[in-house]
mmCIF file of C-alpha atoms in Angstrom:
data_model
loop_
_atom_site.group_PDB
_atom_site.id
_atom_site.type_symbol
_atom_site.label_atom_id
_atom_site.label_comp_id
_atom_site.label_asym_id
_atom_site.label_seq_id
_atom_site.Cartn_x
_atom_site.Cartn_y
_atom_site.Cartn_z
ATOM 1 C CA UNK A 1 0.000 0.000 0.000
ATOM 2 C CA UNK A 2 2.778 2.439 0.925
ATOM 3 C CA UNK A 3 4.654 1.539 -2.274
ATOM 4 C CA UNK A 4 1.596 2.299 -4.415
ATOM 5 C CA UNK A 5 1.016 5.577 -2.563
ATOM 6 C CA UNK A 6 4.612 6.677 -3.151
ATOM 7 C CA UNK A 7 4.349 5.670 -6.819
ATOM 8 C CA UNK A 8 1.161 7.749 -7.083
ATOM 9 C CA UNK A 9 3.034 10.753 -5.669
ATOM 10 C CA UNK A 10 5.852 10.187 -8.161
ATOM 11 C CA UNK A 11 3.798 9.469 -11.304
ATOM 12 C CA UNK A 12 0.439 11.129 -10.601
ATOM 13 C CA UNK A 13 -1.272 7.847 -11.444
ATOM 14 C CA UNK A 14 -1.531 4.418 -9.848
ATOM 15 C CA UNK A 15 1.283 2.865 -11.775
ATOM 16 C CA UNK A 16 3.845 0.127 -11.138
ATOM 17 C CA UNK A 17 6.667 0.762 -13.610
ATOM 18 C CA UNK A 18 8.283 -2.694 -13.323
ATOM 19 C CA UNK A 19 5.153 -4.338 -14.745
ATOM 20 C CA UNK A 20 5.847 -2.613 -18.072
ATOM 21 C CA UNK A 21 8.513 -5.210 -18.871
ATOM 22 C CA UNK A 22 6.362 -8.285 -18.153
ATOM 23 C CA UNK A 23 5.161 -10.114 -21.249
ATOM 24 C CA UNK A 24 4.206 -13.615 -22.303
ATOM 25 C CA UNK A 25 5.845 -13.579 -25.729
ATOM 26 C CA UNK A 26 9.225 -14.929 -24.581
ATOM 27 C CA UNK A 27 10.663 -16.901 -21.684
ATOM 28 C CA UNK A 28 14.130 -16.252 -20.254
ATOM 29 C CA UNK A 29 14.323 -18.564 -17.219
ATOM 30 C CA UNK A 30 17.806 -20.035 -17.762
ATOM 31 C CA UNK A 31 19.298 -16.811 -19.133
ATOM 32 C CA UNK A 32 17.919 -14.895 -16.163
ATOM 33 C CA UNK A 33 19.605 -17.326 -13.756
ATOM 34 C CA UNK A 34 22.873 -18.262 -15.475
ATOM 35 C CA UNK A 35 23.592 -15.716 -18.207
ATOM 36 C CA UNK A 36 26.872 -13.784 -18.147
ATOM 37 C CA UNK A 37 24.631 -10.793 -18.881
ATOM 38 C CA UNK A 38 23.916 -10.231 -15.164
ATOM 39 C CA UNK A 39 22.201 -13.549 -14.517
ATOM 40 C CA UNK A 40 21.047 -13.905 -10.913
ATOM 41 C CA UNK A 41 23.296 -16.841 -10.024
ATOM 42 C CA UNK A 42 26.147 -15.711 -12.293
ATOM 43 C CA UNK A 43 26.240 -12.361 -10.490
ATOM 44 C CA UNK A 44 25.676 -13.853 -7.021
ATOM 45 C CA UNK A 45 27.144 -17.389 -7.054
ATOM 46 C CA UNK A 46 26.513 -17.668 -3.302
ATOM 47 C CA UNK A 47 23.012 -18.635 -4.490
ATOM 48 C CA UNK A 48 24.512 -22.005 -5.526
ATOM 49 C CA UNK A 49 24.871 -22.738 -1.807
ATOM 50 C CA UNK A 50 21.229 -21.714 -1.319
ATOM 51 C CA UNK A 51 20.326 -24.088 -4.160
ATOM 52 C CA UNK A 52 22.117 -26.844 -2.242
ATOM 53 C CA UNK A 53 19.972 -25.796 0.741
ATOM 54 C CA UNK A 54 16.831 -26.402 -1.362
ATOM 55 C CA UNK A 55 18.012 -29.930 -2.185
ATOM 56 C CA UNK A 56 18.837 -30.533 1.481
ATOM 57 C CA UNK A 57 15.349 -29.313 2.432
ATOM 58 C CA UNK A 58 13.726 -31.805 0.047
ATOM 59 C CA UNK A 59 15.763 -34.584 1.687
ATOM 60 C CA UNK A 60 14.936 -33.479 5.252
ATOM 61 C CA UNK A 61 11.143 -33.213 4.830
ATOM 62 C CA UNK A 62 10.567 -36.965 4.140
ATOM 63 C CA UNK A 63 12.981 -37.817 6.984
ATOM 64 C CA UNK A 64 11.003 -35.627 9.416
ATOM 65 C CA UNK A 65 7.727 -37.217 8.264
ATOM 66 C CA UNK A 66 9.215 -40.697 8.711
ATOM 67 C CA UNK A 67 10.347 -39.811 12.276
ATOM 68 C CA UNK A 68 6.932 -38.202 12.955
ATOM 69 C CA UNK A 69 8.751 -35.177 14.349
ATOM 70 C CA UNK A 70 5.895 -32.633 14.418
ATOM 71 C CA UNK A 71 8.078 -29.617 15.189
ATOM 72 C CA UNK A 72 10.546 -30.449 12.409
ATOM 73 C CA UNK A 73 7.690 -31.097 9.946
ATOM 74 C CA UNK A 74 6.179 -27.668 10.713
ATOM 75 C CA UNK A 75 9.544 -25.886 10.408
ATOM 76 C CA UNK A 76 10.565 -27.614 7.174
ATOM 77 C CA UNK A 77 7.025 -27.346 5.771
ATOM 78 C CA UNK A 78 6.957 -23.580 6.383
ATOM 79 C CA UNK A 79 10.371 -23.136 4.759
ATOM 80 C CA UNK A 80 9.270 -25.271 1.806
ATOM 81 C CA UNK A 81 6.176 -23.071 1.311
ATOM 82 C CA UNK A 82 8.198 -19.827 1.121
ATOM 83 C CA UNK A 83 10.819 -21.481 -1.112
ATOM 84 C CA UNK A 84 7.975 -22.553 -3.418
ATOM 85 C CA UNK A 85 6.743 -18.934 -3.464
ATOM 86 C CA UNK A 86 10.303 -17.826 -4.346
ATOM 87 C CA UNK A 87 10.493 -20.278 -7.269
ATOM 88 C CA UNK A 88 7.092 -19.154 -8.571
ATOM 89 C CA UNK A 89 8.252 -15.522 -8.422
ATOM 90 C CA UNK A 90 11.456 -16.335 -10.354
ATOM 91 C CA UNK A 91 9.341 -18.217 -12.922
ATOM 92 C CA UNK A 92 7.098 -15.182 -13.533
ATOM 93 C CA UNK A 93 10.085 -12.832 -13.644
ATOM 94 C CA UNK A 94 11.378 -14.961 -16.509
ATOM 95 C CA UNK A 95 8.681 -13.416 -18.709
ATOM 96 C CA UNK A 96 10.388 -10.047 -18.233
ATOM 97 C CA UNK A 97 12.413 -8.344 -20.939
ATOM 98 C CA UNK A 98 15.823 -6.948 -20.031
ATOM 99 C CA UNK A 99 16.190 -8.884 -16.765
ATOM 100 C CA UNK A 100 19.652 -7.321 -16.343
ATOM 101 C CA UNK A 101 18.964 -3.942 -17.894
ATOM 102 C CA UNK A 102 20.077 -1.113 -15.658
ATOM 103 C CA UNK A 103 20.970 -3.305 -12.668
ATOM 104 C CA UNK A 104 23.377 -6.166 -11.992
ATOM 105 C CA UNK A 105 22.020 -9.260 -10.312
ATOM 106 C CA UNK A 106 18.856 -10.229 -8.484
ATOM 107 C CA UNK A 107 17.602 -6.848 -7.279
ATOM 108 C CA UNK A 108 13.997 -8.003 -7.681
ATOM 109 C CA UNK A 109 14.653 -10.835 -5.191
ATOM 110 C CA UNK A 110 15.819 -8.466 -2.449
ATOM 111 C CA UNK A 111 12.580 -8.989 -0.486
ATOM 112 C CA UNK A 112 13.295 -12.743 -0.490
ATOM 113 C CA UNK A 113 16.710 -12.230 1.142
ATOM 114 C CA UNK A 114 15.561 -13.922 4.419
ATOM 115 C CA UNK A 115 14.591 -17.049 2.436
ATOM 116 C CA UNK A 116 18.118 -17.277 0.998
ATOM 117 C CA UNK A 117 19.565 -16.790 4.493
ATOM 118 C CA UNK A 118 17.489 -19.706 5.818
ATOM 119 C CA UNK A 119 18.550 -21.943 2.923
ATOM 120 C CA UNK A 120 22.198 -21.004 3.450
ATOM 121 C CA UNK A 121 21.825 -21.751 7.170
ATOM 122 C CA UNK A 122 20.560 -25.278 6.367
ATOM 123 C CA UNK A 123 23.814 -26.024 4.552
ATOM 124 C CA UNK A 124 25.890 -24.332 7.252
ATOM 125 C CA UNK A 125 24.129 -26.322 9.981
ATOM 126 C CA UNK A 126 24.663 -29.577 8.069
ATOM 127 C CA UNK A 127 28.474 -29.103 7.946
ATOM 128 C CA UNK A 128 28.933 -27.216 11.245
ATOM 129 C CA UNK A 129 30.585 -30.112 13.100
ATOM 130 C CA UNK A 130 32.490 -31.378 10.050
ATOM 131 C CA UNK A 131 35.543 -29.116 9.837
ATOM 132 C CA UNK A 132 36.669 -30.787 6.617
ATOM 133 C CA UNK A 133 33.520 -29.369 4.952
ATOM 134 C CA UNK A 134 32.941 -26.239 7.060
ATOM 135 C CA UNK A 135 36.169 -24.392 6.202
ATOM 136 C CA UNK A 136 35.888 -24.976 2.420
ATOM 137 C CA UNK A 137 32.269 -23.734 2.601
ATOM 138 C CA UNK A 138 33.319 -20.526 4.404
ATOM 139 C CA UNK A 139 36.253 -19.910 2.023
ATOM 140 C CA UNK A 140 33.980 -20.513 -0.978
ATOM 141 C CA UNK A 141 31.389 -18.105 0.442
ATOM 142 C CA UNK A 142 33.995 -15.341 0.853
ATOM 143 C CA UNK A 143 35.131 -15.872 -2.747
ATOM 144 C CA UNK A 144 31.516 -15.726 -3.975
ATOM 145 C CA UNK A 145 30.980 -12.454 -2.098
ATOM 146 C CA UNK A 146 34.128 -10.972 -3.665
ATOM 147 C CA UNK A 147 32.930 -12.138 -7.110
ATOM 148 C CA UNK A 148 29.646 -10.285 -6.527
ATOM 149 C CA UNK A 149 31.559 -7.089 -5.638
ATOM 150 C CA UNK A 150 33.719 -7.526 -8.759
ATOM 151 C CA UNK A 151 30.714 -7.946 -11.082
ATOM 152 C CA UNK A 152 28.954 -4.915 -9.578
ATOM 153 C CA UNK A 153 32.128 -2.846 -10.044
ATOM 154 C CA UNK A 154 32.397 -3.931 -13.693
ATOM 155 C CA UNK A 155 28.779 -2.906 -14.164
ATOM 156 C CA UNK A 156 29.497 0.504 -12.602
ATOM 157 C CA UNK A 157 32.493 0.966 -14.904
ATOM 158 C CA UNK A 158 30.345 -0.138 -17.895
ATOM 159 C CA UNK A 159 32.797 -2.833 -19.001
ATOM 160 C CA UNK A 160 30.674 -5.906 -18.231
ATOM 161 C CA UNK A 161 29.012 -5.975 -21.676
ATOM 162 C CA UNK A 162 32.474 -5.923 -23.297
ATOM 163 C CA UNK A 163 33.381 -9.073 -21.340
ATOM 164 C CA UNK A 164 30.477 -11.147 -22.696
ATOM 165 C CA UNK A 165 32.328 -12.268 -25.832
ATOM 166 C CA UNK A 166 35.743 -12.796 -24.247
ATOM 167 C CA UNK A 167 36.649 -12.671 -20.547
ATOM 168 C CA UNK A 168 40.105 -11.408 -19.553
ATOM 169 C CA UNK A 169 41.972 -13.477 -16.922
ATOM 170 C CA UNK A 170 40.646 -12.973 -13.395
ATOM 171 C CA UNK A 171 43.890 -11.384 -12.124
ATOM 172 C CA UNK A 172 43.503 -8.646 -14.742
ATOM 173 C CA UNK A 173 39.959 -7.898 -13.556
ATOM 174 C CA UNK A 174 40.553 -7.686 -9.799
ATOM 175 C CA UNK A 175 41.514 -3.988 -9.825
ATOM 176 C CA UNK A 176 38.039 -3.115 -11.136
ATOM 177 C CA UNK A 177 36.549 -4.072 -7.747
ATOM 178 C CA UNK A 178 37.857 -0.849 -6.193
ATOM 179 C CA UNK A 179 34.853 1.405 -7.013
ATOM 180 C CA UNK A 180 32.431 -0.715 -4.957
ATOM 181 C CA UNK A 181 34.938 -1.316 -2.132
ATOM 182 C CA UNK A 182 35.576 2.447 -1.983
ATOM 183 C CA UNK A 183 31.847 3.209 -1.843
ATOM 184 C CA UNK A 184 31.269 0.582 0.848
ATOM 185 C CA UNK A 185 33.669 2.356 3.196
ATOM 186 C CA UNK A 186 32.954 5.945 2.152
ATOM 187 C CA UNK A 187 31.286 7.812 5.066
ATOM 188 C CA UNK A 188 29.097 10.239 3.101
ATOM 189 C CA UNK A 189 26.630 12.393 5.092
ATOM 190 C CA UNK A 190 27.776 10.616 8.233
ATOM 191 C CA UNK A 191 26.032 12.842 10.825
ATOM 192 C CA UNK A 192 22.815 12.895 8.807
ATOM 193 C CA UNK A 193 22.786 9.093 8.668
ATOM 194 C CA UNK A 194 23.462 8.812 12.398
ATOM 195 C CA UNK A 195 20.526 11.140 13.126
ATOM 196 C CA UNK A 196 18.137 9.237 10.840
ATOM 197 C CA UNK A 197 19.265 5.784 11.990
ATOM 198 C CA UNK A 198 19.440 6.575 15.708
ATOM 199 C CA UNK A 199 16.081 4.882 16.513
ATOM 200 C CA UNK A 200 17.262 1.727 14.727
ATOM 201 C CA UNK A 201 20.618 1.904 16.504
ATOM 202 C CA UNK A 202 18.794 2.220 19.837
ATOM 203 C CA UNK A 203 16.542 -0.731 18.953
ATOM 204 C CA UNK A 204 19.599 -2.880 18.094
ATOM 205 C CA UNK A 205 21.372 -2.013 21.373
ATOM 206 C CA UNK A 206 18.186 -2.726 23.334
ATOM 207 C CA UNK A 207 17.832 -6.055 21.481
ATOM 208 C CA UNK A 208 21.445 -6.962 22.296
ATOM 209 C CA UNK A 209 20.833 -6.267 26.002
ATOM 210 C CA UNK A 210 17.690 -8.379 25.817
ATOM 211 C CA UNK A 211 19.573 -11.298 24.258
ATOM 212 C CA UNK A 212 22.304 -11.101 26.879
ATOM 213 C CA UNK A 213 19.741 -10.578 29.645
ATOM 214 C CA UNK A 214 21.410 -7.370 30.888
ATOM 215 C CA UNK A 215 19.125 -5.122 32.923
ATOM 216 C CA UNK A 216 15.912 -6.342 31.312
ATOM 217 C CA UNK A 217 13.447 -9.083 32.282
ATOM 218 C CA UNK A 218 13.781 -12.341 30.394
ATOM 219 C CA UNK A 219 10.947 -13.001 27.913
ATOM 220 C CA UNK A 220 8.446 -15.620 28.952
ATOM 221 C CA UNK A 221 8.302 -18.787 26.900
ATOM 222 C CA UNK A 222 4.901 -18.727 25.198
ATOM 223 C CA UNK A 223 4.611 -22.466 24.486
ATOM 224 C CA UNK A 224 6.189 -25.751 25.477
ATOM 225 C CA UNK A 225 7.820 -26.338 22.100
ATOM 226 C CA UNK A 226 9.361 -22.831 21.846
ATOM 227 C CA UNK A 227 12.733 -22.443 23.514
ATOM 228 C CA UNK A 228 13.780 -19.329 25.410
ATOM 229 C CA UNK A 229 16.221 -18.439 22.602
ATOM 230 C CA UNK A 230 13.403 -18.697 20.018
ATOM 231 C CA UNK A 231 11.181 -16.517 22.208
ATOM 232 C CA UNK A 232 13.909 -13.841 22.329
ATOM 233 C CA UNK A 233 14.278 -13.898 18.539
ATOM 234 C CA UNK A 234 10.483 -13.598 18.115
ATOM 235 C CA UNK A 235 10.370 -10.643 20.525
ATOM 236 C CA UNK A 236 13.201 -8.831 18.707
ATOM 237 C CA UNK A 237 11.633 -9.569 15.309
ATOM 238 C CA UNK A 238 8.263 -8.237 16.504
ATOM 239 C CA UNK A 239 9.695 -4.915 17.691
ATOM 240 C CA UNK A 240 11.874 -4.457 14.591
ATOM 241 C CA UNK A 241 8.840 -5.139 12.371
ATOM 242 C CA UNK A 242 6.820 -2.530 14.256
ATOM 243 C CA UNK A 243 9.727 -0.060 13.979
ATOM 244 C CA UNK A 244 10.097 -0.531 10.206
ATOM 245 C CA UNK A 245 6.334 -0.280 9.670
ATOM 246 C CA UNK A 246 6.132 2.995 11.607
ATOM 247 C CA UNK A 247 9.202 4.326 9.737
ATOM 248 C CA UNK A 248 7.700 3.527 6.320
ATOM 249 C CA UNK A 249 4.371 5.047 7.380
ATOM 250 C CA UNK A 250 6.120 8.229 8.598
ATOM 251 C CA UNK A 251 8.153 8.607 5.378
ATOM 252 C CA UNK A 252 5.020 8.100 3.241
ATOM 253 C CA UNK A 253 3.095 10.683 5.307
ATOM 254 C CA UNK A 254 5.959 13.198 4.929
ATOM 255 C CA UNK A 255 6.039 12.535 1.168
ATOM 256 C CA UNK A 256 2.287 13.148 0.900
ATOM 257 C CA UNK A 257 2.594 16.450 2.776
ATOM 258 C CA UNK A 258 5.717 17.659 0.946
ATOM 259 C CA UNK A 259 4.347 16.715 -2.459
ATOM 260 C CA UNK A 260 1.409 19.111 -2.034
ATOM 261 C CA UNK A 261 3.671 21.918 -0.777
ATOM 262 C CA UNK A 262 6.155 21.332 -3.614
ATOM 263 C CA UNK A 263 3.379 21.463 -6.218
ATOM 264 C CA UNK A 264 2.086 24.785 -4.787
ATOM 265 C CA UNK A 265 5.619 26.225 -4.807
ATOM 266 C CA UNK A 266 6.300 25.080 -8.381
ATOM 267 C CA UNK A 267 2.942 26.460 -9.524
ATOM 268 C CA UNK A 268 3.790 29.871 -8.008
ATOM 269 C CA UNK A 269 7.128 29.838 -9.851
ATOM 270 C CA UNK A 270 5.367 29.125 -13.157
ATOM 271 C CA UNK A 271 6.975 25.713 -13.576
ATOM 272 C CA UNK A 272 3.839 24.054 -14.948
ATOM 273 C CA UNK A 273 3.428 26.646 -17.687
ATOM 274 C CA UNK A 274 6.271 24.962 -19.573
ATOM 275 C CA UNK A 275 5.476 21.403 -18.427
ATOM 276 C CA UNK A 276 3.653 18.747 -20.439
ATOM 277 C CA UNK A 277 1.327 16.148 -18.936
ATOM 278 C CA UNK A 278 2.283 12.694 -20.176
ATOM 279 C CA UNK A 279 0.874 9.200 -19.801
ATOM 280 C CA UNK A 280 2.371 6.281 -17.797
ATOM 281 C CA UNK A 281 4.337 4.924 -20.778
ATOM 282 C CA UNK A 282 6.414 8.093 -20.936
ATOM 283 C CA UNK A 283 7.735 7.485 -17.432
ATOM 284 C CA UNK A 284 9.249 4.143 -18.266
ATOM 285 C CA UNK A 285 10.059 4.490 -21.967
ATOM 286 C CA UNK A 286 13.565 5.934 -21.476
ATOM 287 C CA UNK A 287 14.783 3.400 -18.921
ATOM 288 C CA UNK A 288 13.014 0.368 -20.339
ATOM 289 C CA UNK A 289 13.752 1.035 -24.015
ATOM 290 C CA UNK A 290 17.431 1.521 -23.117
ATOM 291 C CA UNK A 291 17.326 -1.774 -21.221
ATOM 292 C CA UNK A 292 15.846 -3.485 -24.267
ATOM 293 C CA UNK A 293 18.594 -1.980 -26.437
ATOM 294 C CA UNK A 294 21.159 -3.416 -24.046
ATOM 295 C CA UNK A 295 19.489 -6.815 -24.232
ATOM 296 C CA UNK A 296 19.551 -6.610 -28.055
ATOM 297 C CA UNK A 297 23.278 -5.831 -27.867
ATOM 298 C CA UNK A 298 23.837 -8.859 -25.593
ATOM 299 C CA UNK A 299 22.169 -11.328 -27.976
ATOM 300 C CA UNK A 300 23.923 -9.663 -30.935
ATOM 301 C CA UNK A 301 27.307 -10.316 -29.271
ATOM 302 C CA UNK A 302 26.219 -13.918 -28.634
ATOM 303 C CA UNK A 303 25.326 -14.246 -32.320
ATOM 304 C CA UNK A 304 21.635 -15.060 -31.705
ATOM 305 C CA UNK A 305 20.171 -13.072 -34.595
ATOM 306 C CA UNK A 306 16.672 -14.556 -34.315
ATOM 307 C CA UNK A 307 16.350 -13.312 -30.753
ATOM 308 C CA UNK A 308 17.688 -9.897 -31.756
ATOM 309 C CA UNK A 309 15.005 -9.633 -34.445
ATOM 310 C CA UNK A 310 12.314 -10.888 -32.054
ATOM 311 C CA UNK A 311 13.160 -8.342 -29.322
ATOM 312 C CA UNK A 312 13.291 -5.483 -31.840
ATOM 313 C CA UNK A 313 9.768 -6.383 -33.000
ATOM 314 C CA UNK A 314 8.511 -6.608 -29.422
ATOM 315 C CA UNK A 315 10.059 -3.230 -28.605
ATOM 316 C CA UNK A 316 8.045 -1.636 -31.418
ATOM 317 C CA UNK A 317 4.860 -3.216 -30.049
ATOM 318 C CA UNK A 318 5.491 -2.259 -26.395
ATOM 319 C CA UNK A 319 6.636 1.307 -27.074
ATOM 320 C CA UNK A 320 5.020 3.051 -29.999
ATOM 321 C CA UNK A 321 7.530 4.844 -32.249
ATOM 322 C CA UNK A 322 5.608 8.082 -31.804
ATOM 323 C CA UNK A 323 6.162 7.996 -28.035
ATOM 324 C CA UNK A 324 9.906 7.398 -28.426
ATOM 325 C CA UNK A 325 10.240 10.133 -31.060
ATOM 326 C CA UNK A 326 8.610 12.673 -28.724
ATOM 327 C CA UNK A 327 11.271 12.190 -26.052
ATOM 328 C CA UNK A 328 13.841 14.991 -26.294
ATOM 329 C CA UNK A 329 17.622 14.208 -26.265
ATOM 330 C CA UNK A 330 18.738 13.667 -22.655
ATOM 331 C CA UNK A 331 15.298 12.354 -21.610
ATOM 332 C CA UNK A 332 12.351 13.922 -19.809
ATOM 333 C CA UNK A 333 13.144 16.730 -17.358
#
């Protein structure tokens, strides 16, 4: 609801821009996952470990049913249900043109991050007491994380498309990781961030005290089959959820108020006298048509001429030539 409200403020119409790229004329499931053109798993190979977690989950569910372990069945069954939701989402995203256009990796799966964490934890738990497997898993994970940073840096430097046809040796590419590493440790607007994030910082410190049992009452265990540690995690999760909900509500309310004031101010300055009212397609045509062009370039480099022709035809159908021709050089202001 908040997302749609903020989109309404931005576009002046109830409009979800990402839906403009969904279509049922082509299917890009394997490319979206494995393609060197910013495929989800290619960009974030740590997802291979999560994939191993899915396989492990499928093995553990029948074992739990055979043991008649009700708690384990409920836990694994719940995880299976959200993993199934994740797979269905990836399936529908595969009907989306330019899956990598404008962004590297699985940005659209950001909301499913906790699911990947749980799948990773299944693998980690399975090898925790087996040092011969644990250390290789941790080393591999660190390498996968570095690979993700490297790919993002190459995207930022706009050299990733050049690498599709022929990849230089890895040691020649390592220096390109610096832009992302620099940004990760660059303290921009430090005081402003501290001020904005102070409530969250306070909530984290309070949660830490609660976990350690320092100066606060221990949470009561709400059922026989829930341990004290689980009860603490549930309590922390509850308060963080409430905090994030209130924060999102507050930001949306501020946006609603400021939008009206900004419109009044712009009207007084005569801004709208030189402005043109446009439809929803105009909002997304620049970004999405550029993404389609990038996708065309990718398949051209790969030598898949039929797909190039197909995407060009679809682009004409999705975005009328008249709309594109009306866009001034440099895009809409």
